[in-house]
Short mmCIF file of C-alpha atoms in Angstrom, two decimals:
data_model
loop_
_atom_site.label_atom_id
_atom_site.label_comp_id
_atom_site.label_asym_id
_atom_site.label_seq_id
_atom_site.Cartn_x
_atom_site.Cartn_y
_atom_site.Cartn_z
CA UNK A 9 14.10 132.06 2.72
CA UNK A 10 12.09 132.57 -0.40
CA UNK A 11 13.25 134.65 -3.05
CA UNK A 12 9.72 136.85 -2.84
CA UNK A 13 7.60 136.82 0.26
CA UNK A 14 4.17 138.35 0.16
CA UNK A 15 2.61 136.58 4.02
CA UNK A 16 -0.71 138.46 4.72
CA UNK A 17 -3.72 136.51 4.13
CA UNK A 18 -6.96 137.71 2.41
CA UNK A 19 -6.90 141.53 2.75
CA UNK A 20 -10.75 143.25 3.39
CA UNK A 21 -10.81 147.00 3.36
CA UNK A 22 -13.98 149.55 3.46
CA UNK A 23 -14.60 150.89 -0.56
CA UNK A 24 -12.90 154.42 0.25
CA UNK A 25 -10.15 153.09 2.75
CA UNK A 26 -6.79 152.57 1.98
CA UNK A 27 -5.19 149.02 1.80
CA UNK A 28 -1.82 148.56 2.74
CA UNK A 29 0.40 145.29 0.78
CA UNK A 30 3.84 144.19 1.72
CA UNK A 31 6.53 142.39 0.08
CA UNK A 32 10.19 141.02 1.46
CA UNK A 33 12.71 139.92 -1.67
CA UNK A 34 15.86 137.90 -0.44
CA UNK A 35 18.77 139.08 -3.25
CA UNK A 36 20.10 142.38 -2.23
CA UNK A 37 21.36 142.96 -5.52
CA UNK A 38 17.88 143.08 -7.08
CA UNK A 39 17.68 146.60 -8.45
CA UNK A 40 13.54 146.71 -10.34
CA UNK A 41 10.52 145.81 -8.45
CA UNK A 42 7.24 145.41 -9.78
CA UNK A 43 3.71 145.29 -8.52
CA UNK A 44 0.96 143.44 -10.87
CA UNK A 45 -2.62 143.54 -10.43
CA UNK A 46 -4.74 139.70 -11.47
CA UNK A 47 -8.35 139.42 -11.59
CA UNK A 48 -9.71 135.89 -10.92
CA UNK A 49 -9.10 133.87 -13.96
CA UNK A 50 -7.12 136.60 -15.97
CA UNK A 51 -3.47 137.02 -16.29
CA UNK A 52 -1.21 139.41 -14.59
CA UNK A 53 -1.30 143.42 -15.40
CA UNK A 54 1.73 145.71 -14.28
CA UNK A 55 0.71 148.61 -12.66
CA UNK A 56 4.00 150.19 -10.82
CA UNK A 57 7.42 149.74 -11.47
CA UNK A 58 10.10 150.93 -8.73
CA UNK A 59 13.63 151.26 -9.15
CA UNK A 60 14.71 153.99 -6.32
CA UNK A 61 14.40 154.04 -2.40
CA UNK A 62 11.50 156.21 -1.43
CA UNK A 63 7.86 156.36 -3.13
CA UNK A 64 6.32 156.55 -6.36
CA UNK A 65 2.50 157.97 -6.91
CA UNK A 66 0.62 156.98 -9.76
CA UNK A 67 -3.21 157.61 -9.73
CA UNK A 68 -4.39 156.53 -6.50
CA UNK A 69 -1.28 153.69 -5.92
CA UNK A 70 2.12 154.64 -4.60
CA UNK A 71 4.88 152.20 -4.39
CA UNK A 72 7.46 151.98 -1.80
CA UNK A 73 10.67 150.89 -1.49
CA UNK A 74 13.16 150.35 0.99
CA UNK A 75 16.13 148.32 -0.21
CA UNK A 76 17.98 148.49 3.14
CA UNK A 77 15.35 146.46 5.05
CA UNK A 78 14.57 144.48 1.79
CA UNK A 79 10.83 145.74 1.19
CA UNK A 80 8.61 146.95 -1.24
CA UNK A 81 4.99 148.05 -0.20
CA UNK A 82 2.11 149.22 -2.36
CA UNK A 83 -0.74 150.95 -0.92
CA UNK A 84 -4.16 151.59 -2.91
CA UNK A 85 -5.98 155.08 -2.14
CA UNK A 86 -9.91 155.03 -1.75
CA UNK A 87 -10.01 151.79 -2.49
CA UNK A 88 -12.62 151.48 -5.09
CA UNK A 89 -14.88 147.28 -5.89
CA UNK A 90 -13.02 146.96 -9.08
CA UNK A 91 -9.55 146.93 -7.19
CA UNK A 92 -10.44 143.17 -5.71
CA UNK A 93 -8.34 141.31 -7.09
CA UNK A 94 -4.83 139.56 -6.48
CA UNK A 95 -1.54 141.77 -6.29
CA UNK A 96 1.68 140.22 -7.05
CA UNK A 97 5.15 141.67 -6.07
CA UNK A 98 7.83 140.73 -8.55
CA UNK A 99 11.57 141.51 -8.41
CA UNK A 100 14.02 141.55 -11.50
CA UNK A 101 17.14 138.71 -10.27
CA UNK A 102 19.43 138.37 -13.20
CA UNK A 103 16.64 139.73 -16.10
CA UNK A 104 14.12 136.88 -14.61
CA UNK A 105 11.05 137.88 -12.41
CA UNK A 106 10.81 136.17 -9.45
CA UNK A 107 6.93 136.71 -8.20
CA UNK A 108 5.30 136.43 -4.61
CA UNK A 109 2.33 134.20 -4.05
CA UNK A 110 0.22 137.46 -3.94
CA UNK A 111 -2.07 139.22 -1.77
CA UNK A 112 -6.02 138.74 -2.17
CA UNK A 113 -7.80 142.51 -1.65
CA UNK A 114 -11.42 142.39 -1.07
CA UNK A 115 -13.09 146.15 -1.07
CA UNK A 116 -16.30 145.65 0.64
CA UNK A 117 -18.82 148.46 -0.51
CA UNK B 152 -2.24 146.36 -31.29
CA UNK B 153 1.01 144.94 -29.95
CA UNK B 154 0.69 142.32 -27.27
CA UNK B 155 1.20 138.51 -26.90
CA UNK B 156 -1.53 136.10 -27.99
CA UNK B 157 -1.79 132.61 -26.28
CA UNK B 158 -3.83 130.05 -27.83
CA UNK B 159 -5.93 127.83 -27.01
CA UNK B 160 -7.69 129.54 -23.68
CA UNK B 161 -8.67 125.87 -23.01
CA UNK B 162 -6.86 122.59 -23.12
CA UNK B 163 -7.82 119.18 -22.41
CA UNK B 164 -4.92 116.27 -22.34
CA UNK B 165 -5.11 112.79 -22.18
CA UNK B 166 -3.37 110.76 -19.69
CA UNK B 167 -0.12 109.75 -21.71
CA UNK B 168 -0.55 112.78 -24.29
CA UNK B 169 1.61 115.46 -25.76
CA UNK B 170 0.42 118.79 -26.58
CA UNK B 171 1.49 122.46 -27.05
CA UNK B 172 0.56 125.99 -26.15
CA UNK B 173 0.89 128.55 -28.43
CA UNK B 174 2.71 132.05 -27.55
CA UNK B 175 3.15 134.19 -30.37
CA UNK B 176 3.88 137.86 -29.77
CA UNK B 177 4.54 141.81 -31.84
CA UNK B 178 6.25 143.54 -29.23
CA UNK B 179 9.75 143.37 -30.92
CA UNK B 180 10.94 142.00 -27.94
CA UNK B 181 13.71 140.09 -27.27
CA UNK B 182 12.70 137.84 -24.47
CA UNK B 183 9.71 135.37 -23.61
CA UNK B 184 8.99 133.13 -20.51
CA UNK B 185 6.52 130.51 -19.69
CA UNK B 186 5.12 130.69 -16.20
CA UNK B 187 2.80 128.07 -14.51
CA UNK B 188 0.28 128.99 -11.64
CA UNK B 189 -1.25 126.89 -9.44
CA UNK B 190 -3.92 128.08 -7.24
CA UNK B 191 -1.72 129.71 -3.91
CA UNK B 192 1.75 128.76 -5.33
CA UNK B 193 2.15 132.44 -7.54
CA UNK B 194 3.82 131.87 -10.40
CA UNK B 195 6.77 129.69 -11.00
CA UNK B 196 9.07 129.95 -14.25
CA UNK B 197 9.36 126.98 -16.87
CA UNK B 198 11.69 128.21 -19.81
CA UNK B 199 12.60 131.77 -20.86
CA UNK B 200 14.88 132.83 -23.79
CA UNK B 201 16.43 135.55 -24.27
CA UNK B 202 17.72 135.00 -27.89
CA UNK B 203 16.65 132.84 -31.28
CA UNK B 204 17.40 129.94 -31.27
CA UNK B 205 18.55 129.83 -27.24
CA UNK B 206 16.64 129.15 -24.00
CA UNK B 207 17.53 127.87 -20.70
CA UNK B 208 15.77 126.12 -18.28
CA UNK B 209 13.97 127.79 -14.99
CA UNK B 210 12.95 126.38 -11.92
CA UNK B 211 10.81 123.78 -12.74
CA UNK B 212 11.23 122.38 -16.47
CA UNK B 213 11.17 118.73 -16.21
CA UNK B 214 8.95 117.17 -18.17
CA UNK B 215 8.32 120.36 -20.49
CA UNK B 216 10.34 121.53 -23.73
CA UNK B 217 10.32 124.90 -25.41
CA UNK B 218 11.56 125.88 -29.31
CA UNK B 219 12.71 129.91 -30.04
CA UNK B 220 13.12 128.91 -34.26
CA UNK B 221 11.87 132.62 -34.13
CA UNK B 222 11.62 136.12 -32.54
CA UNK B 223 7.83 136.12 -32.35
CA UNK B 224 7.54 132.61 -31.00
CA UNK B 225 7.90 130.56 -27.82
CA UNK B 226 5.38 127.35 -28.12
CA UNK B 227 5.89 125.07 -24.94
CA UNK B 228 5.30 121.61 -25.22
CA UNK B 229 3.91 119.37 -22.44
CA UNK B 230 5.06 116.22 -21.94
CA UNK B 231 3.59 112.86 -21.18
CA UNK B 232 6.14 113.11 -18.46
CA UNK B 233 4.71 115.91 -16.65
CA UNK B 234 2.93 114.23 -14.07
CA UNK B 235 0.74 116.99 -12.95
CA UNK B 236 -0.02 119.71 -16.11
CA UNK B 237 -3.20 120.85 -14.62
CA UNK B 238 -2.26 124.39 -14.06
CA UNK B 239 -2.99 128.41 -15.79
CA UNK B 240 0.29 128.44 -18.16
CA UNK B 241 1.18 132.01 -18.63
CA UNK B 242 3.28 133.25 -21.29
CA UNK B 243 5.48 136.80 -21.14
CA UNK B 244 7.90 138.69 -23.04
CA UNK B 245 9.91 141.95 -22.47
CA UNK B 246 12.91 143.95 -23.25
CA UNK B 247 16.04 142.10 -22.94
CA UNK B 248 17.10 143.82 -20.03
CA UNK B 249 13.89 142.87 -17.89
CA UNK B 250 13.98 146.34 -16.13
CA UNK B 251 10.80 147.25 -18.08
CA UNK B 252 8.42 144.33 -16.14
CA UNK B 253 6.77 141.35 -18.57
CA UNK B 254 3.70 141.96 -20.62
CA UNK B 255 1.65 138.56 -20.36
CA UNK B 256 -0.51 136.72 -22.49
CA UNK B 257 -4.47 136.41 -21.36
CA UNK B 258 -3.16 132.41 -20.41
CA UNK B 259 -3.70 128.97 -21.27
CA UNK B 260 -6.17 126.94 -19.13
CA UNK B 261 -4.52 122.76 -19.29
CA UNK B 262 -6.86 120.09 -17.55
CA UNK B 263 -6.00 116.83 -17.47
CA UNK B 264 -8.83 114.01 -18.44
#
């Protein structure tokens, strides 16, 4: 099992839908989880951090996390063009950041 | 501004060649990383340090070395015995205790010719 597993394919969602990401981490000792936004050909920008079960709002993302079942979701409120990009999950194992392979989101307007 | 500059954006090695990618950074932080990405693989860790003068290898670091001579710097070197360099090299520091997430560097582009 990989340490960071982020399996949907190439997300498309309506401009003013939601989109919906999901992300499965292996070490159940992890305790900070990270969700970074990369446009094609830039490098990685964190936009949530989550360190509690339950959710976190910021703007239009909230961040989700479940440590019991091993997940950590982010979901993107009316989903706006300049939110296509690719969104990595990362998760803090022994002060290194394992990442996922990401999660492409088209918004279609 | 604080942040982490990478230089060049654009490298172009030679089969048999040496080079090195600058990371230079004014965060005051503690740690760095290098990261490669490959197109669908994410982003897999070469060297981090956590200390001057200390690194330690991560999950892929043959055929690259790293120097930490000082707090601000973290230049990775790519050896002639890295047998497939073409990749985005992404370099990242952060608070020692890594509970604060990385700030990257805008990334160094390596192409083999």
């Amino acid at each position: 099992q990989k340490e960071v597993e982020q399996n949907s394919g190439p997300l498309s969602v309506p401009e003013g839908a939601i989109a919906s990401l999901n992300c499965t981490y292996s070490d159940r000792g992890s305790q900070s989880f990270f969700w970074y936004r990369q446009y094609s050909g830039k490098s990685p920008e964190l936009i949530m951090s989550i360190y509690s079960n339950g959710d976190k709002e910021d703007g239009r993302f909230t961040a989700q996390l479940n440590k019991a079942s091993q997940y950590v979701s982010l979901l993107i409120r009316d989903s706006q063009p300049s939110d296509s990009a690719t969104y990595l999950c990362a998760v803090n194992r022994n002060n290194r950041l394992a990442f996922g392979k990401g999660n492409q989101v088209v918004v279609i307007p | 501004d604080g942040g982490i500059t990478q230089s060049p954006k654009y490298l172009f090695r030679k089969e048999g060649q040496n080079v090195t990618l600058s990371c230079e950074q004014n965060l005051n932080h503690d740690a760095m990383y290098w990261y490669r990405q490959d197109p669908g693989q994410g982003l897999r860790l070469i060297y981090y340090s956590q200390i001057v003068n200390d690194f330690q290898k991560g999950d892929i670091a043959e055929g690259y070395s790293v120097s930490r001579e000082k707090k601000e710097s973290f230049p990775l070197t790519v050896t002639s015995a890295q047998k497939n360099p073409t990749a985005f090299y992404l370099c990242a520091s952060s608070i020692v205790t890594g509970n604060y997430g990385y700030t990257f560097g805008s990334g160094t582009r390596l192409t083999v010719v």
